[in-house]
Amino acid sequence: MKKVLLATTALIAFGAVSANAADPVKLAIGGYMVEDVGFATNDSGLNKTNVDVQSDVNVNFVGSSKLDNGITVGVEVDTFGSQRQDSRNVAAGHTNTTTTTTGNSDVKRSFATVSGGFGAAIIGEREDALYIIHNSAPDVGDVGLQDGRWFQWVQTPSQHRVYTATNTSRYDDRTQKISYVTPSFYGLAAGASYVPNASLGQSGHTSIASNQATANSLNSGSVNGSDFGGDVYGAGLAFTNTFGGVSIKADLGAAQANLAGLDLYQGGLQVGYAGFTFGGSILNRHVGDKATAVVSVEGAGNNILANNAQTKTAAYAGQSWDAGVAYATGPYAVSLGYFADRSKDDGLAALGAGDGGGADSTGVWTLSGAYTMGPGVAWHNSVSRVVYTDGAGGQSSANANKGYAVVTGLRVDF
């Protein structure tokens, strides 16, 4: 699961090997391997395999050099050793695969950083600044809550719309962009990102299906992987400090896509004391009136969703939030949290578009435990309850599903 990275002047000091100004940058190899074994139930019968083994392997290359003028220049390239597949794309079980956004299919992130007393600039393929400064409900397991992997165990129905995070990053994932994070001043910092063209070369976790599969339909996915087009601007504030043994982390941010009429608003908070961490976050995905689902007609009764920015944005609208608590003592940790997402009613049922209409809802409870066995080695366990509800009341496998996932696994960081 994503670890919260707070904006400071040391944001880009990610443990890389530093070189002298007279030497070229030397890269260090790091990364992690996760191996999970679990049992999942799917009431709709979408997934015929109850027991599954999933792997998640990333190999990272990082390096930096401090110049004579005091500025530090860094690079990072994260690669997929393997990555767990979105279960929507498999009828039975899960298959390890490599997914991609744009460019090299084996590269997850590739970016350069320039940092110093002025803050840090990030250029290249990685999540935006709002993702970097975001805080959310704590979770010590591998399945997770927001930004979690529960949909890989309890399968998302093919016509169910769900956004799996409480941060803005899914509008373009990790396409090329420029981000900047200010220095921290008494715990307060700011971050901003500019995306020249918000496009994503992979399908999202769910789709609005049409009742006829054609090249201009949205069957390829449109919610967690919308290709909006146009520029996106985003900015936010982050705060982190400790007062009498109480730690506080908070953030607020907003982003706007100037072509598709999409406005994103996020906020997050974590409070820690005596081993306990309480946290939560929220994301509103607002779509203006101009971003509506466009339907064309190809023959009697064949209404097809137009594959354009406005239609995709209409599918993207809604709200997601999470809340939870964690406790850690020594090598042991436990957490309990809830994630919820509700899509906006797209009104497509009346147009015969085939997605059932209504405001689809998703709810996820996760109880997790972890034990640190040694440096860089942790054993984690999670029990999750996932419910996908169709706003139109449909109970077919294309619209609704629910189930449990019991997962145990080993994570090794290197």
XYZ file of C-alpha atoms in Angstrom:
414
model
C 0.000 0.000 0.000
C 1.032 3.491 -0.567
C 3.087 5.016 2.237
C 2.403 8.658 3.024
C 5.287 10.915 1.976
C 5.179 14.320 3.664
C 6.457 17.367 1.811
C 9.736 18.723 3.190
C 12.988 19.942 1.709
C 14.240 16.375 2.162
C 11.370 14.954 0.094
C 13.653 13.563 -2.539
C 16.251 12.169 -0.158
C 14.909 8.658 -0.710
C 17.941 6.738 0.502
C 19.813 6.910 -2.773
C 23.528 6.587 -3.182
C 25.006 10.100 -3.385
C 27.907 10.991 -5.611
C 30.412 13.797 -5.373
C 29.900 16.657 -7.792
C 32.914 15.481 -9.812
C 31.543 11.944 -10.190
C 28.620 10.697 -12.261
C 25.500 9.622 -10.393
C 25.744 6.065 -9.090
C 22.535 4.051 -8.814
C 21.592 1.829 -5.897
C 19.242 -1.128 -6.307
C 16.289 -1.508 -3.946
C 12.667 -2.527 -3.973
C 10.375 -5.088 -2.428
C 8.741 -8.470 -2.936
C 5.287 -9.427 -1.639
C 3.960 -12.979 -1.814
C 0.334 -13.445 -0.718
C -1.820 -16.520 -0.242
C -5.528 -16.039 0.310
C -9.067 -17.329 0.166
C -11.884 -15.250 -1.338
C -15.607 -15.661 -1.837
C -17.678 -14.011 -4.592
C -21.450 -14.302 -4.198
C -22.129 -13.458 -7.825
C -20.011 -16.361 -9.057
C -17.722 -14.043 -11.031
C -14.591 -15.709 -9.705
C -14.458 -19.498 -9.819
C -11.165 -19.783 -7.941
C -11.430 -19.447 -4.154
C -7.754 -19.977 -3.243
C -5.182 -17.784 -4.918
C -1.491 -16.885 -4.778
C -0.518 -13.346 -5.815
C 2.866 -11.682 -6.217
C 3.923 -8.053 -6.293
C 7.581 -7.401 -7.087
C 9.193 -4.012 -7.725
C 12.899 -3.413 -8.416
C 13.998 0.213 -8.064
C 17.097 2.108 -9.180
C 17.804 5.368 -7.311
C 20.711 7.786 -7.206
C 21.569 11.406 -6.501
C 24.409 13.884 -6.707
C 24.950 17.063 -4.692
C 26.399 19.776 -6.898
C 28.974 22.346 -5.829
C 26.238 24.990 -5.569
C 24.404 22.891 -2.969
C 21.622 21.696 -5.268
C 20.893 17.965 -5.233
C 19.891 16.236 -8.467
C 18.336 12.786 -8.201
C 16.854 10.103 -10.414
C 14.563 7.174 -9.714
C 13.390 4.357 -11.971
C 10.926 1.819 -10.559
C 10.355 -1.351 -12.545
C 7.820 -4.150 -12.381
C 9.296 -7.493 -11.440
C 5.669 -8.595 -11.534
C 2.464 -6.858 -10.580
C -0.865 -8.189 -9.439
C -3.519 -7.975 -12.101
C -6.843 -6.196 -11.817
C -9.245 -9.101 -11.213
C -11.876 -7.524 -13.460
C -9.923 -8.813 -16.439
C -9.883 -12.496 -15.450
C -12.874 -14.793 -15.269
C -11.362 -17.306 -12.853
C -8.455 -16.634 -10.550
C -5.732 -14.029 -10.918
C -2.728 -14.040 -13.190
C 0.540 -12.250 -12.524
C 1.127 -9.753 -15.276
C 2.833 -6.512 -16.137
C 0.571 -3.510 -16.593
C 1.500 -0.157 -18.028
C 0.484 3.452 -18.216
C 2.494 4.792 -21.136
C 5.863 4.025 -22.645
C 7.936 1.057 -21.462
C 5.625 -1.628 -20.067
C 8.254 -2.654 -17.506
C 8.624 0.822 -15.961
C 6.316 1.911 -13.146
C 7.911 5.304 -12.427
C 10.783 7.239 -13.968
C 11.524 10.780 -12.858
C 14.237 13.279 -11.983
C 14.356 15.618 -8.992
C 16.050 18.914 -8.283
C 16.056 19.934 -4.611
C 17.630 22.429 -2.269
C 16.713 25.246 0.078
C 14.018 26.286 -2.401
C 12.168 22.978 -2.045
C 11.970 20.171 -4.582
C 10.966 19.928 -8.230
C 9.933 16.567 -9.704
C 9.873 16.033 -13.469
C 8.734 12.859 -15.196
C 6.444 9.894 -14.671
C 5.196 9.640 -11.096
C 2.115 10.495 -9.042
C 1.189 14.147 -8.584
C 2.054 16.403 -5.636
C -1.377 15.910 -4.064
C -0.685 12.168 -3.857
C 2.711 12.830 -2.255
C 1.310 14.996 0.549
C -1.867 12.958 1.132
C -2.794 11.284 4.449
C -5.447 8.617 4.898
C -6.703 5.927 7.273
C -3.848 3.780 8.626
C -3.600 0.156 7.545
C -0.834 -2.318 8.426
C -1.824 -5.089 6.007
C -1.180 -5.674 2.327
C -4.784 -5.691 1.071
C -5.337 -2.155 2.335
C -8.194 0.346 2.218
C -7.919 3.406 -0.017
C -5.472 2.666 -2.808
C -5.904 -0.968 -1.735
C -5.994 -4.293 -3.579
C -9.261 -5.724 -2.256
C -10.761 -5.688 -5.769
C -8.210 -8.327 -6.779
C -9.761 -10.788 -4.319
C -13.464 -9.907 -4.305
C -14.023 -9.127 -7.943
C -15.447 -5.833 -9.200
C -18.515 -6.430 -11.422
C -17.807 -5.444 -15.015
C -20.519 -2.751 -15.101
C -19.960 -1.410 -11.587
C -18.268 1.988 -11.236
C -15.800 2.348 -8.368
C -12.898 4.685 -7.589
C -10.434 2.888 -5.325
C -8.612 5.831 -3.681
C -9.165 9.039 -1.690
C -6.466 10.966 -3.563
C -6.417 12.640 -6.968
C -3.773 10.449 -8.608
C -6.115 8.230 -10.619
C -7.042 10.926 -13.125
C -3.780 10.228 -14.961
C -1.889 7.821 -12.682
C 1.809 8.352 -13.476
C 1.961 10.107 -16.842
C 4.495 12.863 -17.533
C 4.127 15.945 -15.347
C 5.935 18.673 -13.415
C 5.496 18.910 -9.635
C 6.919 21.234 -6.996
C 6.970 20.976 -3.202
C 8.013 23.903 -1.016
C 10.272 23.720 2.030
C 8.532 23.019 5.320
C 7.926 26.109 7.480
C 6.957 25.199 11.061
C 5.489 21.983 9.646
C 3.549 23.655 6.825
C 4.386 22.978 3.175
C 2.682 23.349 -0.202
C 2.745 21.253 -3.360
C 1.565 21.762 -6.939
C 1.502 19.788 -10.191
C 0.926 20.542 -13.861
C -0.006 17.779 -16.322
C 0.320 18.860 -19.973
C -2.040 16.146 -21.218
C -3.987 13.981 -18.791
C -4.020 10.684 -20.614
C -3.728 7.104 -19.393
C -2.842 4.162 -21.570
C -4.385 1.422 -19.431
C -7.949 0.507 -18.552
C -9.467 1.390 -15.219
C -10.772 -1.055 -12.644
C -14.331 -0.825 -13.902
C -16.196 0.215 -17.008
C -19.489 1.555 -18.191
C -20.563 -1.107 -20.629
C -22.711 -0.530 -23.666
C -25.166 -3.091 -24.981
C -23.096 -3.453 -28.094
C -19.325 -3.799 -28.066
C -17.926 -1.425 -30.668
C -14.738 0.531 -31.072
C -16.246 3.717 -29.676
C -17.786 2.168 -26.556
C -16.337 2.426 -23.040
C -15.969 -1.304 -22.473
C -12.207 -0.823 -22.124
C -12.619 0.941 -18.766
C -13.235 4.487 -17.693
C -13.267 5.135 -13.952
C -9.833 4.570 -12.417
C -8.192 5.119 -15.789
C -9.951 7.891 -17.631
C -8.236 9.452 -20.607
C -9.556 12.991 -20.165
C -7.269 14.956 -22.445
C -6.314 18.581 -21.885
C -4.245 20.142 -19.116
C -4.673 19.450 -15.394
C -3.621 21.800 -12.595
C -3.477 20.795 -8.936
C -2.205 22.278 -5.673
C -2.465 21.594 -1.954
C -1.205 22.265 1.568
C 0.284 19.779 4.033
C 1.012 20.093 7.743
C 2.991 17.849 10.059
C 4.095 18.539 13.609
C 4.137 17.112 17.136
C 2.597 18.754 20.193
C 3.240 17.209 23.588
C 3.542 13.685 22.274
C 0.608 14.060 19.843
C 1.601 13.908 16.179
C -0.593 15.547 13.547
C -0.498 15.138 9.779
C -3.050 16.870 7.572
C -3.561 17.918 3.963
C -6.006 19.774 1.719
C -5.836 19.976 -2.060
C -7.692 20.533 -5.315
C -7.163 19.758 -8.997
C -8.980 20.793 -12.158
C -9.077 19.351 -15.687
C -9.699 22.215 -18.086
C -11.148 20.138 -20.921
C -13.472 17.639 -19.318
C -15.037 19.779 -16.575
C -13.596 17.711 -13.724
C -12.880 19.253 -10.301
C -11.195 17.192 -7.552
C -11.084 18.094 -3.853
C -9.179 15.995 -1.294
C -8.415 16.155 2.408
C -6.720 13.868 4.906
C -5.832 13.694 8.593
C -3.782 11.423 10.861
C -3.375 11.848 14.625
C -0.950 9.676 16.591
C -0.485 9.182 20.333
C 1.041 6.444 22.518
C 1.207 3.875 19.734
C -2.268 4.651 18.365
C -2.893 6.279 14.984
C -6.330 7.589 14.023
C -6.911 8.750 10.484
C -9.259 9.368 7.621
C -9.563 11.071 4.266
C -12.087 12.145 1.655
C -12.135 12.886 -2.073
C -14.925 14.621 -3.980
C -14.955 14.159 -7.762
C -17.205 16.912 -9.078
C -18.284 17.076 -12.710
C -19.896 20.149 -14.236
C -23.040 20.109 -16.331
C -21.038 20.193 -19.541
C -19.511 16.777 -18.827
C -22.357 14.393 -19.621
C -22.614 10.917 -21.070
C -22.979 11.126 -24.840
C -24.925 8.350 -26.531
C -25.098 7.684 -30.246
C -27.539 5.341 -31.942
C -26.409 2.623 -34.323
C -29.502 0.834 -35.437
C -32.700 0.150 -33.547
C -32.084 -0.289 -29.816
C -28.305 -0.047 -30.092
C -27.301 2.923 -27.959
C -23.512 3.273 -27.825
C -21.558 5.399 -25.356
C -19.336 7.851 -27.170
C -15.675 7.456 -26.301
C -14.961 11.103 -25.438
C -13.673 13.137 -22.498
C -17.104 14.334 -21.371
C -18.571 10.834 -21.214
C -15.577 9.445 -19.351
C -15.653 12.298 -16.873
C -19.346 11.740 -16.196
C -18.483 8.151 -15.267
C -15.700 9.370 -12.975
C -17.855 11.616 -10.737
C -18.581 10.710 -7.119
C -17.116 10.633 -3.618
C -14.790 8.279 -1.729
C -13.670 8.339 1.908
C -12.023 6.184 4.554
C -11.573 6.085 8.328
C -9.601 3.821 10.622
C -7.367 3.228 13.624
C -4.082 1.365 14.120
C -2.012 0.385 17.128
C 1.669 -0.619 17.132
C 3.862 -1.888 19.931
C 7.301 -3.332 19.332
C 7.228 -5.610 16.260
C 3.428 -6.020 16.373
C 0.753 -3.859 14.743
C -2.991 -4.116 14.152
C -5.479 -1.902 12.287
C -9.198 -1.670 11.516
C -10.623 0.561 8.824
C -13.448 1.215 6.400
C -13.381 2.509 2.810
C -16.462 3.700 0.909
C -17.044 4.952 -2.619
C -20.254 6.201 -4.220
C -20.449 7.088 -7.881
C -22.717 9.792 -9.221
C -25.952 8.655 -10.848
C -25.014 8.723 -14.525
C -28.610 8.497 -15.773
C -27.640 6.036 -18.481
C -30.259 3.400 -17.715
C -32.928 5.466 -19.455
C -30.704 5.598 -22.539
C -30.304 1.849 -22.742
C -26.564 2.079 -22.219
C -26.405 -1.186 -20.314
C -24.747 -0.191 -17.028
C -27.908 -0.405 -14.934
C -27.892 3.296 -14.056
C -28.060 4.627 -10.530
C -25.283 5.546 -8.132
C -23.087 2.474 -7.642
C -21.666 2.059 -4.116
C -18.707 0.128 -2.706
C -17.937 -0.611 0.951
C -14.813 -2.317 2.334
C -14.082 -3.325 5.949
C -10.520 -4.522 6.614
C -8.974 -5.898 9.812
C -5.193 -6.282 9.478
C -2.292 -7.449 11.569
C 1.459 -7.357 11.000
C 4.572 -8.764 12.659
C 8.057 -7.454 11.856
C 10.230 -10.556 11.805
C 13.486 -8.702 11.201
C 14.967 -5.775 9.274
C 13.027 -5.492 6.014
C 10.940 -8.626 6.641
C 7.291 -8.502 7.723
C 4.433 -10.983 7.937
C 1.002 -9.460 7.404
C -2.576 -10.744 7.540
C -5.917 -9.219 6.510
C -9.593 -10.111 6.660
C -11.775 -7.988 4.367
C -15.490 -7.724 3.659
C -16.243 -6.139 0.268
C -19.721 -5.184 -0.958
C -20.470 -3.789 -4.439
C -24.020 -2.414 -4.631
C -25.808 -1.482 -7.844
C -27.747 1.771 -7.465
C -30.435 0.599 -9.846
C -31.174 -2.438 -7.698
C -29.825 -5.002 -10.124
C -28.348 -8.195 -8.708
C -26.772 -9.695 -11.810
C -23.050 -10.479 -11.886
C -22.541 -7.457 -14.163
C -23.858 -5.015 -11.538
C -23.373 -6.307 -7.968
C -21.180 -8.621 -5.926
C -20.017 -9.183 -2.359
C -17.623 -11.450 -0.567
C -14.864 -12.026 1.977
C -11.098 -12.181 1.511
C -8.685 -13.747 4.016
C -5.093 -13.041 2.984
C -1.717 -13.769 4.565
C 1.649 -12.942 3.098
C 5.309 -12.079 3.428
C 6.853 -8.745 2.448
C 10.603 -8.383 1.970
C 12.133 -4.947 1.411
C 15.637 -4.839 -0.043
